[in-house]
mmCIF file of C-alpha atoms and ligand atoms in Angstrom:
data_model
loop_
_atom_site.group_PDB
_atom_site.id
_atom_site.type_symbol
_atom_site.label_atom_id
_atom_site.label_comp_id
_atom_site.label_asym_id
_atom_site.label_seq_id
_atom_site.Cartn_x
_atom_site.Cartn_y
_atom_site.Cartn_z
ATOM 1 C CA MET D 1 -0.007 0.081 -0.068
ATOM 2 C CA PRO D 2 1.428 3.394 -0.939
ATOM 3 C CA LYS D 3 2.064 5.630 2.074
ATOM 4 C CA TYR D 4 -0.152 8.483 0.647
ATOM 5 C CA LYS D 5 -3.445 9.068 -1.223
ATOM 6 C CA ILE D 6 -3.128 12.198 -3.181
ATOM 7 C CA ALA D 7 -5.941 13.758 -4.939
ATOM 8 C CA VAL D 8 -5.074 15.251 -8.336
ATOM 9 C CA LEU D 9 -7.410 18.012 -9.935
ATOM 10 C CA PRO D 10 -5.855 19.112 -12.964
ATOM 11 C CA GLY D 11 -8.819 21.436 -13.811
ATOM 12 C CA ASP D 12 -8.861 23.642 -16.862
ATOM 13 C CA GLY D 13 -6.551 25.026 -19.524
ATOM 14 C CA VAL D 14 -2.892 24.990 -18.727
ATOM 15 C CA GLY D 15 -3.813 23.514 -15.151
ATOM 16 C CA ILE D 16 -3.681 20.082 -17.184
ATOM 17 C CA ASP D 17 -0.158 20.877 -18.627
ATOM 18 C CA VAL D 18 1.454 21.744 -15.274
ATOM 19 C CA THR D 19 -0.160 18.881 -13.562
ATOM 20 C CA GLU D 20 1.462 16.467 -16.014
ATOM 21 C CA ALA D 21 4.721 18.247 -15.218
ATOM 22 C CA ALA D 22 4.157 17.633 -11.473
ATOM 23 C CA MET D 23 3.542 14.055 -12.218
ATOM 24 C CA VAL D 24 6.780 13.824 -14.091
ATOM 25 C CA VAL D 25 8.761 14.994 -10.923
ATOM 26 C CA LEU D 26 6.793 12.911 -8.427
ATOM 27 C CA GLU D 27 7.488 9.701 -10.354
ATOM 28 C CA LYS D 28 11.090 10.500 -10.613
ATOM 29 C CA ILE D 29 11.438 11.327 -6.914
ATOM 30 C CA GLY D 30 9.583 8.042 -6.272
ATOM 31 C CA PHE D 31 7.198 9.663 -3.917
ATOM 32 C CA ASP D 32 5.202 7.008 -2.064
ATOM 33 C CA ALA D 33 1.764 7.730 -3.204
ATOM 34 C CA GLU D 34 -1.423 6.655 -4.960
ATOM 35 C CA TYR D 35 -2.831 9.476 -7.222
ATOM 36 C CA ILE D 36 -6.518 9.621 -7.902
ATOM 37 C CA TYR D 37 -7.873 11.968 -10.328
ATOM 38 C CA GLY D 38 -11.131 14.089 -9.894
ATOM 39 C CA ASP D 39 -13.364 16.449 -11.930
ATOM 40 C CA ILE D 40 -13.346 20.224 -11.255
ATOM 41 C CA GLY D 41 -13.661 23.268 -13.623
ATOM 42 C CA TRP D 42 -15.637 24.878 -16.354
ATOM 43 C CA GLU D 43 -16.638 21.728 -18.077
ATOM 44 C CA PHE D 44 -18.542 20.622 -15.221
ATOM 45 C CA TRP D 45 -20.199 23.828 -14.760
ATOM 46 C CA CYS D 46 -21.370 23.902 -18.203
ATOM 47 C CA LYS D 47 -22.491 20.142 -18.310
ATOM 48 C CA GLU D 48 -23.698 19.682 -14.797
ATOM 49 C CA GLY D 49 -24.179 23.066 -13.389
ATOM 50 C CA ASP D 50 -21.534 22.476 -10.601
ATOM 51 C CA PRO D 51 -17.873 23.131 -11.164
ATOM 52 C CA PHE D 52 -16.980 21.288 -8.140
ATOM 53 C CA PRO D 53 -19.131 18.218 -8.301
ATOM 54 C CA GLU D 54 -20.116 16.291 -5.045
ATOM 55 C CA ARG D 55 -18.118 13.233 -6.087
ATOM 56 C CA THR D 56 -15.044 15.550 -6.062
ATOM 57 C CA VAL D 57 -15.808 16.707 -2.553
ATOM 58 C CA LYS D 58 -16.211 12.963 -1.629
ATOM 59 C CA LEU D 59 -12.914 12.088 -3.279
ATOM 60 C CA LEU D 60 -10.820 14.706 -1.408
ATOM 61 C CA LYS D 61 -12.233 13.575 1.831
ATOM 62 C CA ARG D 62 -10.687 10.162 1.518
ATOM 63 C CA THR D 63 -7.328 11.507 0.475
ATOM 64 C CA ASP D 64 -4.363 13.015 2.521
ATOM 65 C CA ALA D 65 -3.896 15.990 0.297
ATOM 66 C CA CYS D 66 -4.666 17.566 -3.008
ATOM 67 C CA ILE D 67 -2.801 18.883 -6.071
ATOM 68 C CA PHE D 68 -4.800 21.307 -7.880
ATOM 69 C CA GLY D 69 -4.068 22.684 -11.392
ATOM 70 C CA ALA D 70 -6.047 25.875 -12.508
ATOM 71 C CA ILE D 71 -9.627 26.583 -13.343
ATOM 72 C CA THR D 72 -11.431 28.872 -15.497
ATOM 73 C CA SER D 73 -13.645 31.359 -13.754
ATOM 74 C CA LYS D 74 -16.049 33.796 -15.117
ATOM 75 C CA PRO D 75 -18.334 36.481 -13.751
ATOM 76 C CA ASN D 76 -21.734 35.090 -12.844
ATOM 77 C CA LYS D 77 -23.523 36.565 -15.834
ATOM 78 C CA ASP D 78 -21.114 35.149 -18.376
ATOM 79 C CA ALA D 79 -21.172 31.917 -16.740
ATOM 80 C CA LEU D 80 -24.912 31.486 -16.971
ATOM 81 C CA LYS D 81 -24.745 32.120 -20.751
ATOM 82 C CA GLU D 82 -22.415 29.139 -21.079
ATOM 83 C CA LEU D 83 -24.753 26.619 -19.206
ATOM 84 C CA ALA D 84 -26.180 23.646 -21.072
ATOM 85 C CA PRO D 85 -29.615 24.692 -22.187
ATOM 86 C CA GLU D 86 -31.426 22.170 -19.929
ATOM 87 C CA LEU D 87 -29.726 23.709 -16.931
ATOM 88 C CA LYS D 88 -30.624 27.306 -17.919
ATOM 89 C CA ASP D 89 -33.321 29.172 -15.649
ATOM 90 C CA LYS D 90 -32.907 26.662 -12.943
ATOM 91 C CA GLY D 91 -31.722 29.471 -10.571
ATOM 92 C CA LEU D 92 -27.950 28.197 -10.543
ATOM 93 C CA SER D 93 -25.306 30.698 -9.911
ATOM 94 C CA TYR D 94 -21.689 30.320 -10.320
ATOM 95 C CA PHE D 95 -19.208 30.596 -7.306
ATOM 96 C CA SER D 96 -15.493 29.993 -7.790
ATOM 97 C CA PRO D 97 -14.746 26.332 -6.862
ATOM 98 C CA ILE D 98 -11.281 27.262 -5.285
ATOM 99 C CA VAL D 99 -12.927 29.643 -3.073
ATOM 100 C CA ARG D 100 -15.583 27.080 -2.208
ATOM 101 C CA LEU D 101 -13.029 24.344 -1.583
ATOM 102 C CA ARG D 102 -10.945 26.682 0.800
ATOM 103 C CA GLN D 103 -14.140 27.527 2.622
ATOM 104 C CA GLU D 104 -15.769 23.986 2.854
ATOM 105 C CA PHE D 105 -12.650 22.223 3.846
ATOM 106 C CA ASP D 106 -11.882 25.114 6.238
ATOM 107 C CA LEU D 107 -8.206 25.455 4.653
ATOM 108 C CA TYR D 108 -7.844 28.667 6.580
ATOM 109 C CA THR D 109 -4.120 29.402 5.854
ATOM 110 C CA ASN D 110 -2.987 30.316 2.204
ATOM 111 C CA LEU D 111 0.647 29.967 2.410
ATOM 112 C CA ARG D 112 2.439 31.851 -0.409
ATOM 113 C CA PRO D 113 6.082 31.745 -0.352
ATOM 114 C CA CYS D 114 7.658 34.337 -2.803
ATOM 115 C CA LYS D 115 11.375 33.516 -2.905
ATOM 116 C CA ALA D 116 14.089 34.714 -5.353
ATOM 117 C CA TYR D 117 15.894 31.888 -6.957
ATOM 118 C CA LEU D 118 19.336 32.823 -8.141
ATOM 119 C CA GLY D 119 19.852 33.005 -11.863
ATOM 120 C CA ASN D 120 16.115 33.751 -12.550
ATOM 121 C CA PRO D 121 16.246 36.634 -14.965
ATOM 122 C CA LEU D 122 12.803 37.879 -13.857
ATOM 123 C CA ASN D 123 13.947 38.580 -10.247
ATOM 124 C CA TYR D 124 13.330 42.021 -9.206
ATOM 125 C CA ARG D 125 16.094 41.584 -6.777
ATOM 126 C CA ASP D 126 18.021 38.357 -5.832
ATOM 127 C CA ASP D 127 17.812 38.732 -2.091
ATOM 128 C CA LEU D 128 14.033 38.321 -1.598
ATOM 129 C CA ASP D 129 12.541 35.738 0.666
ATOM 130 C CA LEU D 130 9.032 36.693 1.727
ATOM 131 C CA VAL D 131 6.130 34.620 2.814
ATOM 132 C CA ILE D 132 2.567 35.556 2.729
ATOM 133 C CA LEU D 133 -0.064 33.997 5.103
ATOM 134 C CA ARG D 134 -3.504 34.938 3.683
ATOM 135 C CA GLU D 135 -6.502 34.371 5.683
ATOM 136 C CA ASN D 136 -8.523 32.063 3.376
ATOM 137 C CA THR D 137 -12.085 31.446 4.555
ATOM 138 C CA GLU D 138 -13.684 34.768 5.156
ATOM 139 C CA GLY D 139 -13.271 38.641 5.049
ATOM 140 C CA MET D 140 -14.112 40.063 1.765
ATOM 141 C CA TYR D 141 -14.495 36.411 0.361
ATOM 142 C CA ALA D 142 -16.962 35.396 2.846
ATOM 143 C CA GLY D 143 -19.502 35.523 -0.152
ATOM 144 C CA VAL D 144 -22.301 37.500 1.630
ATOM 145 C CA GLU D 145 -23.428 39.805 -1.003
ATOM 146 C CA PHE D 146 -26.676 41.488 -2.015
ATOM 147 C CA HIS D 147 -27.872 42.852 -5.393
ATOM 148 C CA PRO D 148 -30.625 44.042 -5.371
ATOM 149 C CA VAL D 149 -30.250 44.874 -1.715
ATOM 150 C CA PRO D 150 -33.490 43.192 0.344
ATOM 151 C CA ASP D 151 -35.360 45.737 2.346
ATOM 152 C CA GLU D 152 -34.668 43.720 5.657
ATOM 153 C CA VAL D 153 -30.970 44.096 4.885
ATOM 154 C CA LYS D 154 -31.183 47.772 4.173
ATOM 155 C CA ASN D 155 -33.411 48.227 7.259
ATOM 156 C CA ALA D 156 -30.799 46.436 9.559
ATOM 157 C CA LEU D 157 -28.073 48.477 7.913
ATOM 158 C CA LEU D 158 -30.021 51.574 8.867
ATOM 159 C CA LEU D 159 -29.013 51.002 12.489
ATOM 160 C CA HIS D 160 -25.726 52.691 11.440
ATOM 161 C CA PRO D 161 -25.876 56.414 11.018
ATOM 162 C CA LYS D 162 -23.684 56.332 7.846
ATOM 163 C CA MET D 163 -26.374 54.189 6.072
ATOM 164 C CA LYS D 164 -28.506 57.194 6.024
ATOM 165 C CA LYS D 165 -27.319 58.615 2.998
ATOM 166 C CA PHE D 166 -28.233 55.337 1.027
ATOM 167 C CA GLU D 167 -31.827 55.225 2.388
ATOM 168 C CA SER D 168 -33.557 56.409 -0.728
ATOM 169 C CA VAL D 169 -31.460 54.493 -3.234
ATOM 170 C CA PRO D 170 -33.718 51.948 -4.975
ATOM 171 C CA PRO D 171 -32.832 48.211 -4.148
ATOM 172 C CA ASP D 172 -31.391 47.277 -7.726
ATOM 173 C CA GLU D 173 -29.321 50.585 -7.740
ATOM 174 C CA MET D 174 -26.926 49.488 -5.157
ATOM 175 C CA ALA D 175 -24.984 46.376 -4.307
ATOM 176 C CA ILE D 176 -23.511 45.323 -1.134
ATOM 177 C CA SER D 177 -20.424 43.057 -0.360
ATOM 178 C CA THR D 178 -19.645 42.446 3.068
ATOM 179 C CA ARG D 179 -16.336 41.993 4.788
ATOM 180 C CA ILE D 180 -16.974 39.740 7.870
ATOM 181 C CA MET D 181 -14.118 38.703 10.015
ATOM 182 C CA THR D 182 -14.166 36.804 13.098
ATOM 183 C CA LYS D 183 -11.977 36.477 16.268
ATOM 184 C CA LYS D 184 -11.508 32.877 15.642
ATOM 185 C CA ALA D 185 -10.359 33.249 12.135
ATOM 186 C CA CYS D 186 -8.232 36.259 13.004
ATOM 187 C CA THR D 187 -6.528 34.389 15.846
ATOM 188 C CA ARG D 188 -5.552 31.098 13.896
ATOM 189 C CA ILE D 189 -4.234 32.909 10.919
ATOM 190 C CA LEU D 190 -2.080 35.136 13.085
ATOM 191 C CA LYS D 191 -1.077 32.157 15.185
ATOM 192 C CA ALA D 192 -0.130 30.388 11.944
ATOM 193 C CA ALA D 193 2.135 33.412 11.012
ATOM 194 C CA PHE D 194 3.879 33.735 14.173
ATOM 195 C CA GLU D 195 4.457 29.905 14.550
ATOM 196 C CA TYR D 196 5.684 29.884 10.927
ATOM 197 C CA ALA D 197 8.109 32.761 11.888
ATOM 198 C CA ARG D 198 9.278 30.943 14.899
ATOM 199 C CA LYS D 199 9.742 27.517 13.162
ATOM 200 C CA TYR D 200 11.660 28.883 10.347
ATOM 201 C CA LYS D 201 13.660 31.560 12.400
ATOM 202 C CA ARG D 202 12.266 34.530 10.512
ATOM 203 C CA LYS D 203 13.007 37.919 11.909
ATOM 204 C CA SER D 204 9.575 39.644 11.669
ATOM 205 C CA VAL D 205 5.809 39.239 11.194
ATOM 206 C CA THR D 206 4.136 42.146 9.561
ATOM 207 C CA ILE D 207 0.417 42.591 9.602
ATOM 208 C CA VAL D 208 -1.183 44.232 6.344
ATOM 209 C CA GLU D 209 -4.274 45.937 7.166
ATOM 210 C CA LYS D 210 -6.295 49.223 6.779
ATOM 211 C CA PRO D 211 -7.534 49.829 10.514
ATOM 212 C CA ASN D 212 -7.316 53.596 10.095
ATOM 213 C CA VAL D 213 -10.471 53.305 7.623
ATOM 214 C CA LEU D 214 -11.768 49.727 8.108
ATOM 215 C CA ARG D 215 -12.016 50.490 11.773
ATOM 216 C CA GLU D 216 -14.070 47.501 13.000
ATOM 217 C CA THR D 217 -12.643 44.661 10.970
ATOM 218 C CA GLY D 218 -9.086 45.982 10.554
ATOM 219 C CA GLY D 219 -9.282 47.055 14.394
ATOM 220 C CA LEU D 220 -10.248 43.688 15.457
ATOM 221 C CA ILE D 221 -7.504 41.789 13.726
ATOM 222 C CA LEU D 222 -4.945 44.468 14.777
ATOM 223 C CA ASP D 223 -6.007 44.018 18.511
ATOM 224 C CA ILE D 224 -5.535 40.302 18.555
ATOM 225 C CA ALA D 225 -2.325 40.644 16.609
ATOM 226 C CA ARG D 226 -1.003 43.143 18.990
ATOM 227 C CA LYS D 227 -1.706 41.004 22.112
ATOM 228 C CA MET D 228 -0.389 37.850 20.253
ATOM 229 C CA ALA D 229 2.784 39.572 19.434
ATOM 230 C CA GLU D 230 3.617 39.839 22.986
ATOM 231 C CA GLU D 231 3.794 36.100 23.377
ATOM 232 C CA TYR D 232 6.531 36.041 20.527
ATOM 233 C CA PRO D 233 9.211 38.608 21.832
ATOM 234 C CA ASP D 234 11.814 36.751 19.610
ATOM 235 C CA ILE D 235 9.959 38.093 16.523
ATOM 236 C CA GLU D 236 9.599 41.663 15.568
ATOM 237 C CA PHE D 237 6.040 42.712 14.918
ATOM 238 C CA TRP D 238 5.342 45.456 12.353
ATOM 239 C CA GLU D 239 2.056 46.883 11.353
ATOM 240 C CA THR D 240 1.683 48.316 7.749
ATOM 241 C CA ASN D 241 -1.336 49.847 5.918
ATOM 242 C CA VAL D 242 -1.963 47.754 2.706
ATOM 243 C CA ASP D 243 -1.690 50.800 0.414
ATOM 244 C CA ALA D 244 1.708 51.629 1.888
ATOM 245 C CA MET D 245 2.700 48.036 1.781
ATOM 246 C CA ALA D 246 2.341 48.054 -1.933
ATOM 247 C CA MET D 247 4.729 50.913 -1.988
ATOM 248 C CA TRP D 248 7.120 49.396 0.255
ATOM 249 C CA LEU D 249 7.143 46.086 -1.470
ATOM 250 C CA ILE D 250 8.653 47.873 -4.395
ATOM 251 C CA LYS D 251 10.828 50.204 -2.520
ATOM 252 C CA ASN D 252 12.454 47.830 -0.069
ATOM 253 C CA PRO D 253 10.900 44.227 -0.325
ATOM 254 C CA GLN D 254 14.251 42.765 1.255
ATOM 255 C CA ASP D 255 13.285 44.219 4.565
ATOM 256 C CA TYR D 256 10.231 42.017 4.783
ATOM 257 C CA SER D 257 9.854 38.444 5.888
ATOM 258 C CA VAL D 258 6.429 37.026 7.029
ATOM 259 C CA LEU D 259 3.310 38.954 5.955
ATOM 260 C CA VAL D 260 -0.132 38.203 7.190
ATOM 261 C CA ALA D 261 -3.269 39.546 5.827
ATOM 262 C CA GLU D 262 -7.095 39.361 5.377
ATOM 263 C CA ASN D 263 -8.367 37.416 2.367
ATOM 264 C CA LEU D 264 -8.606 40.280 -0.271
ATOM 265 C CA PHE D 265 -5.516 42.072 1.050
ATOM 266 C CA GLY D 266 -3.598 38.800 1.022
ATOM 267 C CA ASP D 267 -4.635 38.170 -2.580
ATOM 268 C CA ILE D 268 -3.480 41.515 -3.796
ATOM 269 C CA ILE D 269 -0.160 41.634 -1.937
ATOM 270 C CA SER D 270 0.651 38.037 -2.886
ATOM 271 C CA ASP D 271 0.374 38.815 -6.621
ATOM 272 C CA LEU D 272 2.593 41.889 -6.116
ATOM 273 C CA SER D 273 5.058 39.920 -4.169
ATOM 274 C CA ALA D 274 4.891 36.856 -6.708
ATOM 275 C CA GLN D 275 5.899 39.419 -9.487
ATOM 276 C CA LEU D 276 9.156 40.322 -7.616
ATOM 277 C CA VAL D 277 10.297 36.854 -7.891
ATOM 278 C CA GLY D 278 9.376 36.029 -11.287
ATOM 279 C CA GLY D 279 5.688 36.251 -11.647
ATOM 280 C CA LEU D 280 3.051 33.742 -12.015
ATOM 281 C CA GLY D 281 5.237 31.065 -13.274
ATOM 282 C CA PHE D 282 6.909 30.854 -9.945
ATOM 283 C CA ALA D 283 4.049 31.564 -7.631
ATOM 284 C CA CYS D 284 3.001 28.563 -5.548
ATOM 285 C CA SER D 285 0.574 28.102 -2.639
ATOM 286 C CA GLY D 286 -0.773 25.829 -0.154
ATOM 287 C CA ASN D 287 -4.293 26.160 1.077
ATOM 288 C CA ILE D 288 -3.809 24.667 4.600
ATOM 289 C CA GLY D 289 -6.227 23.465 7.281
ATOM 290 C CA ASP D 290 -5.982 21.578 10.470
ATOM 291 C CA ASP D 291 -5.792 18.063 8.578
ATOM 292 C CA TYR D 292 -6.239 18.674 5.046
ATOM 293 C CA ALA D 293 -4.579 20.807 2.352
ATOM 294 C CA VAL D 294 -4.626 21.585 -1.385
ATOM 295 C CA PHE D 295 -1.510 22.849 -3.165
ATOM 296 C CA GLU D 296 -1.773 24.952 -6.250
ATOM 297 C CA PRO D 297 0.173 27.285 -8.545
ATOM 298 C CA THR D 298 -1.607 30.686 -8.271
ATOM 299 C CA HIS D 299 -1.654 31.274 -11.966
ATOM 300 C CA GLY D 300 -5.081 30.921 -13.750
ATOM 301 C CA SER D 301 -6.007 28.410 -16.492
ATOM 302 C CA ALA D 302 -4.646 30.676 -19.309
ATOM 303 C CA PRO D 303 -7.330 29.308 -21.732
ATOM 304 C CA LYS D 304 -5.445 30.712 -24.905
ATOM 305 C CA TYR D 305 -2.431 28.306 -24.138
ATOM 306 C CA THR D 306 -4.447 25.240 -23.512
ATOM 307 C CA GLY D 307 -2.548 22.058 -24.487
ATOM 308 C CA MET D 308 0.451 24.127 -25.813
ATOM 309 C CA TYR D 309 2.848 23.127 -22.975
ATOM 310 C CA LYS D 310 4.086 26.557 -23.027
ATOM 311 C CA VAL D 311 3.747 27.900 -19.457
ATOM 312 C CA ASN D 312 6.226 27.693 -16.806
ATOM 313 C CA PRO D 313 5.544 24.588 -14.498
ATOM 314 C CA ILE D 314 7.864 25.808 -11.688
ATOM 315 C CA ALA D 315 5.021 27.274 -9.719
ATOM 316 C CA MET D 316 3.365 23.853 -9.896
ATOM 317 C CA LEU D 317 6.600 22.060 -8.925
ATOM 318 C CA LEU D 318 7.153 24.419 -6.050
ATOM 319 C CA ALA D 319 3.606 23.732 -4.838
ATOM 320 C CA THR D 320 4.406 19.970 -5.078
ATOM 321 C CA LYS D 321 7.447 20.640 -2.940
ATOM 322 C CA MET D 322 5.139 22.427 -0.459
ATOM 323 C CA MET D 323 2.887 19.411 -0.156
ATOM 324 C CA MET D 324 5.757 17.073 0.582
ATOM 325 C CA GLU D 325 6.812 19.553 3.271
ATOM 326 C CA TRP D 326 3.366 19.502 4.647
ATOM 327 C CA LEU D 327 2.963 15.775 4.670
ATOM 328 C CA GLY D 328 6.271 15.689 6.713
ATOM 329 C CA GLU D 329 8.479 14.453 3.904
ATOM 330 C CA ALA D 330 11.135 17.309 4.481
ATOM 331 C CA GLU D 331 13.879 15.297 2.858
ATOM 332 C CA GLU D 332 12.243 14.826 -0.381
ATOM 333 C CA ALA D 333 10.829 18.329 -0.373
ATOM 334 C CA GLY D 334 14.337 19.717 0.124
ATOM 335 C CA ARG D 335 15.681 17.473 -2.789
ATOM 336 C CA LEU D 336 12.920 18.652 -5.103
ATOM 337 C CA GLU D 337 13.596 22.420 -4.187
ATOM 338 C CA ASN D 338 17.299 21.918 -4.615
ATOM 339 C CA ALA D 339 16.644 20.415 -8.058
ATOM 340 C CA ILE D 340 14.435 23.316 -9.288
ATOM 341 C CA ALA D 341 17.066 25.865 -7.866
ATOM 342 C CA GLU D 342 19.694 24.221 -9.852
ATOM 343 C CA VAL D 343 17.811 24.176 -13.181
ATOM 344 C CA ILE D 344 16.967 27.793 -12.633
ATOM 345 C CA ARG D 345 20.606 28.577 -11.774
ATOM 346 C CA GLU D 346 22.058 26.738 -14.723
ATOM 347 C CA GLY D 347 19.807 28.712 -17.061
ATOM 348 C CA LYS D 348 19.870 26.408 -19.786
ATOM 349 C CA VAL D 349 16.311 25.224 -19.769
ATOM 350 C CA ARG D 350 13.946 28.261 -19.704
ATOM 351 C CA THR D 351 10.259 28.726 -20.637
ATOM 352 C CA TYR D 352 8.909 31.687 -22.567
ATOM 353 C CA ASP D 353 8.213 33.698 -19.610
ATOM 354 C CA MET D 354 11.927 33.513 -18.618
ATOM 355 C CA GLY D 355 13.015 34.380 -22.194
ATOM 356 C CA GLY D 356 13.615 30.891 -23.412
ATOM 357 C CA GLY D 357 11.881 28.485 -25.743
ATOM 358 C CA SER D 358 11.596 25.359 -23.520
ATOM 359 C CA SER D 359 8.306 23.836 -22.986
ATOM 360 C CA THR D 360 6.559 22.679 -19.770
ATOM 361 C CA LEU D 361 7.407 19.208 -20.088
ATOM 362 C CA ASP D 362 11.236 20.151 -20.905
ATOM 363 C CA MET D 363 11.244 22.207 -17.631
ATOM 364 C CA ALA D 364 9.830 19.159 -15.831
ATOM 365 C CA HIS D 365 12.401 16.748 -17.264
ATOM 366 C CA ALA D 366 15.219 19.254 -16.611
ATOM 367 C CA VAL D 367 14.184 19.295 -13.001
ATOM 368 C CA ALA D 368 13.740 15.498 -12.801
ATOM 369 C CA SER D 369 17.078 14.985 -14.243
ATOM 370 C CA LYS D 370 18.557 16.595 -11.136
ATOM 371 C CA LEU D 371 16.745 14.228 -8.801
HETATM 372 C C1 LIG I 1 -5.772 33.398 -6.064
HETATM 373 C C2 LIG I 1 -6.829 33.573 -7.238
HETATM 374 C C3 LIG I 1 -8.186 33.321 -6.657
HETATM 375 C C4 LIG I 1 -8.633 34.214 -5.509
HETATM 376 C C5 LIG I 1 -9.341 33.358 -7.977
HETATM 377 C C6 LIG I 1 -8.994 32.545 -9.027
HETATM 378 C C7 LIG I 1 -10.443 33.117 -7.239
HETATM 379 O O1 LIG I 1 -6.669 34.863 -7.514
HETATM 380 O O2 LIG I 1 -5.649 32.283 -5.683
HETATM 381 O O3 LIG I 1 -5.137 34.196 -5.623
HETATM 382 O O4 LIG I 1 -8.989 35.393 -5.754
HETATM 383 O O5 LIG I 1 -8.276 33.621 -4.438
HETATM 384 MG MG1 LIG I 2 -5.105 36.098 -6.472
#
């Protein structure tokens, strides 16, 4: 019996190409696992009205971890147009399956390392080693939204004096998206950030927020963070407003180490940070809960490159490395990271984003050859 059961969800577009690349490397390293493929993505939305079918939810529940490629997402109105005719007018609505997966499996930490590997021509600087911990289950992504706004919701909001100016706006002439943050979720993501910093001997944890304007939600997480920081005197605790953070990340990114943020802010600063170390071809992430985790490259499905084996699989290979680490296979994870680093350093095999002409699978085989 293999040691691990891994769910593999290639998804759409180039998600399929990079998943194949991950398999090349996993096989070469001799990772002791059984791989079970599952359905997710656009095709299942169009044909079945659910991009993340129940059978896939069940599959994940009987595996130890999951590798996820990429999926195509579209705004709800566009998504409805592509539904199979018999599914139209059934009141279905599209919700991003990856966001749903994070929430339903309570994968509350979105861990996004952004490290510069020497020899990568796309590095903004060579001395960067940032890690972002993004809250992954609530905040601006909680999904509690209204359009048109029901009277009950409007009346409830009128308890707040600032709502007064919207009182006479007709229900369909406004939309509301909420930012809901709980003490529980704030506490656990902050704890994950401080524990990460301690485990990997990081010098600082920076909370990225906007409490001067978002006084209630931003204030809540900041209070908890300040209190928690006292329990970690060995780690410097910094507070930065998200807008200023965007600026500092361009000005002096080398000063930062661990960043922790609410869902949407974490989404934004993690793309910025990823670009500093090579962009989406290098951006890996782990959606991590207490006993399950899903690893993915953060890039999308890039439909125009489908099946062309053009995109850089390094993000996916680094996500695979993160999975091994999370499963406790530190030695294999280290070997994989060294192999990736060596291929980047040599610079002989480069995908188009790196200025080269190598394919997705050329890169995978180059990494495999170092293992
Ligand atoms: C990410 C992506 C997703 C997100 C999209 C695809 C829903 O941008 O993983 O960062 O917004 O979280
Ligand atoms: Mg994103």
